[in-house]
PDB file of C-alpha atoms in Angstrom:
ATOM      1  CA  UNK A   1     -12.877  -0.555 -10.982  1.00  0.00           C
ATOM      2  CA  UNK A   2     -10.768  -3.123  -9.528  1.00  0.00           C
ATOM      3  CA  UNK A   3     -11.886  -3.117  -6.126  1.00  0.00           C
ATOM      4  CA  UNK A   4     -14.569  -5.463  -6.006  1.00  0.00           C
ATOM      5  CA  UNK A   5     -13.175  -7.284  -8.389  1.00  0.00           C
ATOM      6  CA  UNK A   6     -13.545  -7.668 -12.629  1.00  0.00           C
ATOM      7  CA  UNK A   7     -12.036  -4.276 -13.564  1.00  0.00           C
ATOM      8  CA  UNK A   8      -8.615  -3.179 -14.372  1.00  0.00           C
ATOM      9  CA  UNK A   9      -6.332  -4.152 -12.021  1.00  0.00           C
ATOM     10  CA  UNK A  10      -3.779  -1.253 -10.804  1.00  0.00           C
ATOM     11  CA  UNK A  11      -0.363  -1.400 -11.775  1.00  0.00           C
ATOM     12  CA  UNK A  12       2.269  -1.991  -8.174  1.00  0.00           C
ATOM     13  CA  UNK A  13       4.732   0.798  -9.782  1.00  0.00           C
ATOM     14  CA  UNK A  14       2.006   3.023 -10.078  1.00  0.00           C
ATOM     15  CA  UNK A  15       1.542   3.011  -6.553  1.00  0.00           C
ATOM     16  CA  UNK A  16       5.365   3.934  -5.827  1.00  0.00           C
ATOM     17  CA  UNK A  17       5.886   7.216  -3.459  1.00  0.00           C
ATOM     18  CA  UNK A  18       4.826   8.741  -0.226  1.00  0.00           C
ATOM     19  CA  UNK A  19       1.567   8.225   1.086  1.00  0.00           C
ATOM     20  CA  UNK A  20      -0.432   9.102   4.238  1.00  0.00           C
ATOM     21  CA  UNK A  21      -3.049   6.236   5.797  1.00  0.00           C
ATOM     22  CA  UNK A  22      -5.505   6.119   8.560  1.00  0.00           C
ATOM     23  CA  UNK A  23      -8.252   4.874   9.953  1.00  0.00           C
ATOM     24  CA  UNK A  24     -12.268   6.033   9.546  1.00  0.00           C
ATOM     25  CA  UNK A  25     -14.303   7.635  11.157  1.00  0.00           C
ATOM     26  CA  UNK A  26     -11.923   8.256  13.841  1.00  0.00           C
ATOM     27  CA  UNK A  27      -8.220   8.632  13.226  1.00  0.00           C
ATOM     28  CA  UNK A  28      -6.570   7.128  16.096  1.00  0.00           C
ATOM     29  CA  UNK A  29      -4.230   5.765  14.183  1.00  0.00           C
ATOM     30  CA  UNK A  30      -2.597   7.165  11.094  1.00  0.00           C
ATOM     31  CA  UNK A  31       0.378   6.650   9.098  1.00  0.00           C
ATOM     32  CA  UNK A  32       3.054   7.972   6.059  1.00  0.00           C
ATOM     33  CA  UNK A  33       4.939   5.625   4.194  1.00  0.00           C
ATOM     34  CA  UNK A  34       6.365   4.738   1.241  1.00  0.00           C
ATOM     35  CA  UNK A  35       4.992   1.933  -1.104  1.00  0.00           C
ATOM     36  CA  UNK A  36       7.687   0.158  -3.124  1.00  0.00           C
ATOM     37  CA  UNK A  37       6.759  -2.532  -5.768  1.00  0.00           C
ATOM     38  CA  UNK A  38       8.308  -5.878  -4.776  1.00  0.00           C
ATOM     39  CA  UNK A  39       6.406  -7.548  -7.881  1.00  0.00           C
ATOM     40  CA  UNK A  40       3.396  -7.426  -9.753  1.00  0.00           C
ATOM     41  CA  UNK A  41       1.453  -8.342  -7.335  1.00  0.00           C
ATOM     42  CA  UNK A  42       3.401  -7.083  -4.068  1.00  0.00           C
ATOM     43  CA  UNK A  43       4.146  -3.958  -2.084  1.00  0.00           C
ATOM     44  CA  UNK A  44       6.790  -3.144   0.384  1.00  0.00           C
ATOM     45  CA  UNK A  45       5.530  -0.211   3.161  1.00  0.00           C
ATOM     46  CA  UNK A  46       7.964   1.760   5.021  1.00  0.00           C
ATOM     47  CA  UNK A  47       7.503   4.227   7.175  1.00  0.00           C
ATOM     48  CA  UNK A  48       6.090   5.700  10.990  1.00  0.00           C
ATOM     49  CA  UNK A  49       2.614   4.963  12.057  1.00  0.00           C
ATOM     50  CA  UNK A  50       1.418   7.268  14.860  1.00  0.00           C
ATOM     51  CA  UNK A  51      -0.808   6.196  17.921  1.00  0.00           C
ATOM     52  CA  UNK A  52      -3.322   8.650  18.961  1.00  0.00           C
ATOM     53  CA  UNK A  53      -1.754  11.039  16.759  1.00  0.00           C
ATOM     54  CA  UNK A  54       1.502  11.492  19.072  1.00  0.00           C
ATOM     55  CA  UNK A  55       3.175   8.152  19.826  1.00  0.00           C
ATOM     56  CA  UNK A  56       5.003   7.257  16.396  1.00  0.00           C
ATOM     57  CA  UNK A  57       6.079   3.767  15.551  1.00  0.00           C
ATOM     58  CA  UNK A  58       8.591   3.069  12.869  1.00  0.00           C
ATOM     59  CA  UNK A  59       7.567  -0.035  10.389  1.00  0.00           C
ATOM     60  CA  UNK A  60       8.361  -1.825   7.903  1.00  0.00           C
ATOM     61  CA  UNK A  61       5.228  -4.303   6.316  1.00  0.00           C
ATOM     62  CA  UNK A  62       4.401  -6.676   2.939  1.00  0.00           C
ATOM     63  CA  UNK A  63       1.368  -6.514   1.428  1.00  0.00           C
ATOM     64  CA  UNK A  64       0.338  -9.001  -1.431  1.00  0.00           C
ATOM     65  CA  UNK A  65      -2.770  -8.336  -3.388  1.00  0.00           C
ATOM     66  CA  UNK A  66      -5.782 -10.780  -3.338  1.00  0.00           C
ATOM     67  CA  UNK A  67      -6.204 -11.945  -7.034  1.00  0.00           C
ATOM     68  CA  UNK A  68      -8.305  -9.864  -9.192  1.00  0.00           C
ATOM     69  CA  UNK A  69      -8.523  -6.956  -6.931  1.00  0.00           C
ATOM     70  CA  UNK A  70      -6.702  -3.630  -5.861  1.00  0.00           C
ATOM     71  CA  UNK A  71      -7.045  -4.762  -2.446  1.00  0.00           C
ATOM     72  CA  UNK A  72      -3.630  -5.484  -0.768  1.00  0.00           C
ATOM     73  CA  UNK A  73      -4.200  -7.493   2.826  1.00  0.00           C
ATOM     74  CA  UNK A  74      -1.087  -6.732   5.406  1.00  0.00           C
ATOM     75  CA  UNK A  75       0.597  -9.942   5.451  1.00  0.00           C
ATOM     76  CA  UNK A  76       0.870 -10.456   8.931  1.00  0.00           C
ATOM     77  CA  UNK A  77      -3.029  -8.640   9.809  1.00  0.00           C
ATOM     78  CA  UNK A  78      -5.186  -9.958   7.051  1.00  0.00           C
ATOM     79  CA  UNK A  79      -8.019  -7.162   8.361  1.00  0.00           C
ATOM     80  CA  UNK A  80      -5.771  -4.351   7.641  1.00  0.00           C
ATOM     81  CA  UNK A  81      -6.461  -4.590   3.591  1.00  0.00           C
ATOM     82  CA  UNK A  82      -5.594  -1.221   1.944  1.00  0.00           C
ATOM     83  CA  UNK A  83      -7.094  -0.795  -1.387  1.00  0.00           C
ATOM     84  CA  UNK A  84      -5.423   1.598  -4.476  1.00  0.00           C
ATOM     85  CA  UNK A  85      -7.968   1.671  -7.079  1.00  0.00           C
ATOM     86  CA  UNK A  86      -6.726   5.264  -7.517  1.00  0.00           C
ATOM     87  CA  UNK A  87      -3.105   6.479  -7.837  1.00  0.00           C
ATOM     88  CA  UNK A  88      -4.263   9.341  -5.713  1.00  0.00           C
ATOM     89  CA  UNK A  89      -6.536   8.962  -3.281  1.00  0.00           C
ATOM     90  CA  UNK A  90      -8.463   5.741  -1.798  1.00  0.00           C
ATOM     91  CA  UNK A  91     -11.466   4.521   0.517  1.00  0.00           C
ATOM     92  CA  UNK A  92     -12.087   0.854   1.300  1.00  0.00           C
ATOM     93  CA  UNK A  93     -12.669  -1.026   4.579  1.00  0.00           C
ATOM     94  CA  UNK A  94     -11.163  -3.115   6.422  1.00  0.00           C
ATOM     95  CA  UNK A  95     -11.921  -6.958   5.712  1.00  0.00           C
ATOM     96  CA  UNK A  96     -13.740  -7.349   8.997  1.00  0.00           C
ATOM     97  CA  UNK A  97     -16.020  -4.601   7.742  1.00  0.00           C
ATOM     98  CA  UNK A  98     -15.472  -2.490  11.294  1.00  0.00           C
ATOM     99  CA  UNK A  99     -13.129   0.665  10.270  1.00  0.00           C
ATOM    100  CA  UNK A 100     -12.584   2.604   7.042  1.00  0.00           C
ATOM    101  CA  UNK A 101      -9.050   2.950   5.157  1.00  0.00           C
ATOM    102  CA  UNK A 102      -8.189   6.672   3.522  1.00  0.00           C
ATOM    103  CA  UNK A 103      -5.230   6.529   1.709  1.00  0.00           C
ATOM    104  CA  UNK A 104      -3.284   9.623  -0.093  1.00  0.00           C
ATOM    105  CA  UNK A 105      -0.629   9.741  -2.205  1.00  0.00           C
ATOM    106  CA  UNK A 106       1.714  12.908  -1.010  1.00  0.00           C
ATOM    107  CA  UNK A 107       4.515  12.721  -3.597  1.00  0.00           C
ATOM    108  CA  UNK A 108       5.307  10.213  -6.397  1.00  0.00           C
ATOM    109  CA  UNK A 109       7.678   8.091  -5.916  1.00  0.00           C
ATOM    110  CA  UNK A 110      11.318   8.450  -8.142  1.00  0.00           C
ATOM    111  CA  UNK A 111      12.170   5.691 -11.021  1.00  0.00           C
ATOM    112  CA  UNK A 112       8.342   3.753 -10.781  1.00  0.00           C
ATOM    113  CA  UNK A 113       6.116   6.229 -12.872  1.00  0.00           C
ATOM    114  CA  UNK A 114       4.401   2.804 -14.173  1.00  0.00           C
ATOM    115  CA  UNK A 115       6.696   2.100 -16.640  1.00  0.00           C
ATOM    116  CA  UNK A 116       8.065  -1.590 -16.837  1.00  0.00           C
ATOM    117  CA  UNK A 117       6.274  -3.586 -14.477  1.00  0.00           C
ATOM    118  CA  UNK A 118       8.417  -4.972 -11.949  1.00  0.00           C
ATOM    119  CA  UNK A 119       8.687  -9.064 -12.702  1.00  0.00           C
ATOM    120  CA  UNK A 120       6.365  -8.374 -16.078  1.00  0.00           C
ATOM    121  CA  UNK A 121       8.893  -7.981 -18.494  1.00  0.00           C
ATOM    122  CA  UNK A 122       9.060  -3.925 -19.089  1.00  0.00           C
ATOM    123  CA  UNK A 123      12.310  -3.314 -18.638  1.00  0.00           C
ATOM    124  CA  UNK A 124      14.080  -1.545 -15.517  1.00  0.00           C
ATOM    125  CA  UNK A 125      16.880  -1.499 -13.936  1.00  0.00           C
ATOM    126  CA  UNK A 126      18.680  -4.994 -13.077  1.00  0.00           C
ATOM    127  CA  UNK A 127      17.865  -4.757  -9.222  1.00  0.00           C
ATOM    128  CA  UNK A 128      14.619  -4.021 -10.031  1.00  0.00           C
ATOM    129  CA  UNK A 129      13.959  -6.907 -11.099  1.00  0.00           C
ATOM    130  CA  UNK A 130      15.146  -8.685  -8.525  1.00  0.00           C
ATOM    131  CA  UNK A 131      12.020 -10.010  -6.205  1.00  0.00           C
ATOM    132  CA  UNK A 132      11.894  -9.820  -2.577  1.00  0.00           C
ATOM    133  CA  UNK A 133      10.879 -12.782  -0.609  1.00  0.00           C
TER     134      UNK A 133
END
């Protein structure tokens, strides 16, 4: 649910910790980072994406999640639309419909857990709760 749309929306902390990304059916391009929840709706991305699986490239990247989905377009490549229906493992496509997305979760992330949504009220630490623009 989620995806498409009218099912239960995935919590942003729940998504916090190290992840692995790339591209289907051919992997030229893959990537670990790891997903920080800016807000409710919001995700920061750090980490090294590697072309052709040997030159790696260092980034740093905002995704903001189109309403009522799990789907979370790149803010500066709306194609590039990674979707976390699952806080383990995730298919979609990109929006152009030309490439699959496969994303794992490697290790969960320290102080998210899904407890006290960033921005909605749950609690946290002060800086936390602080939003990132």
């Amino acid at each position: 649910g989620g995806g498409g749309g009218g099912g239960e929306l995935t919590r942003t902390n729940s998504t916090e910790g190290c992840w692995i990304a790339t591209l289907l059916p051919i992997p030229y391009i893959w990537a670990i980072y790891y997903n920080t929840p800016v807000s409710p709706d919001r995700l920061r991305g750090n980490g090294i994406a590697f072309l052709l699986c040997c030159i790696p490239c260092p980034f740093q990247e905002h995704r903001t999640r189109i309403p009522g989905t799990n789907r979370f377009p790149h803010e500066g490549d709306g194609d590039n639309v990674l979707t976390y229906d699952n806080p383990c493992l995730n298919c979609g496509v990109t929006n152009d419909q030309k490439s699959g997305l496969l994303t794992c979760r490697i290790c969960i992330g320290c102080g998210g857990g899904g407890q006290g949504e960033i921005g909605g009220g749950g609690g946290g630490a002060p800086q936390d709760q602080q939003m990132e623009r």
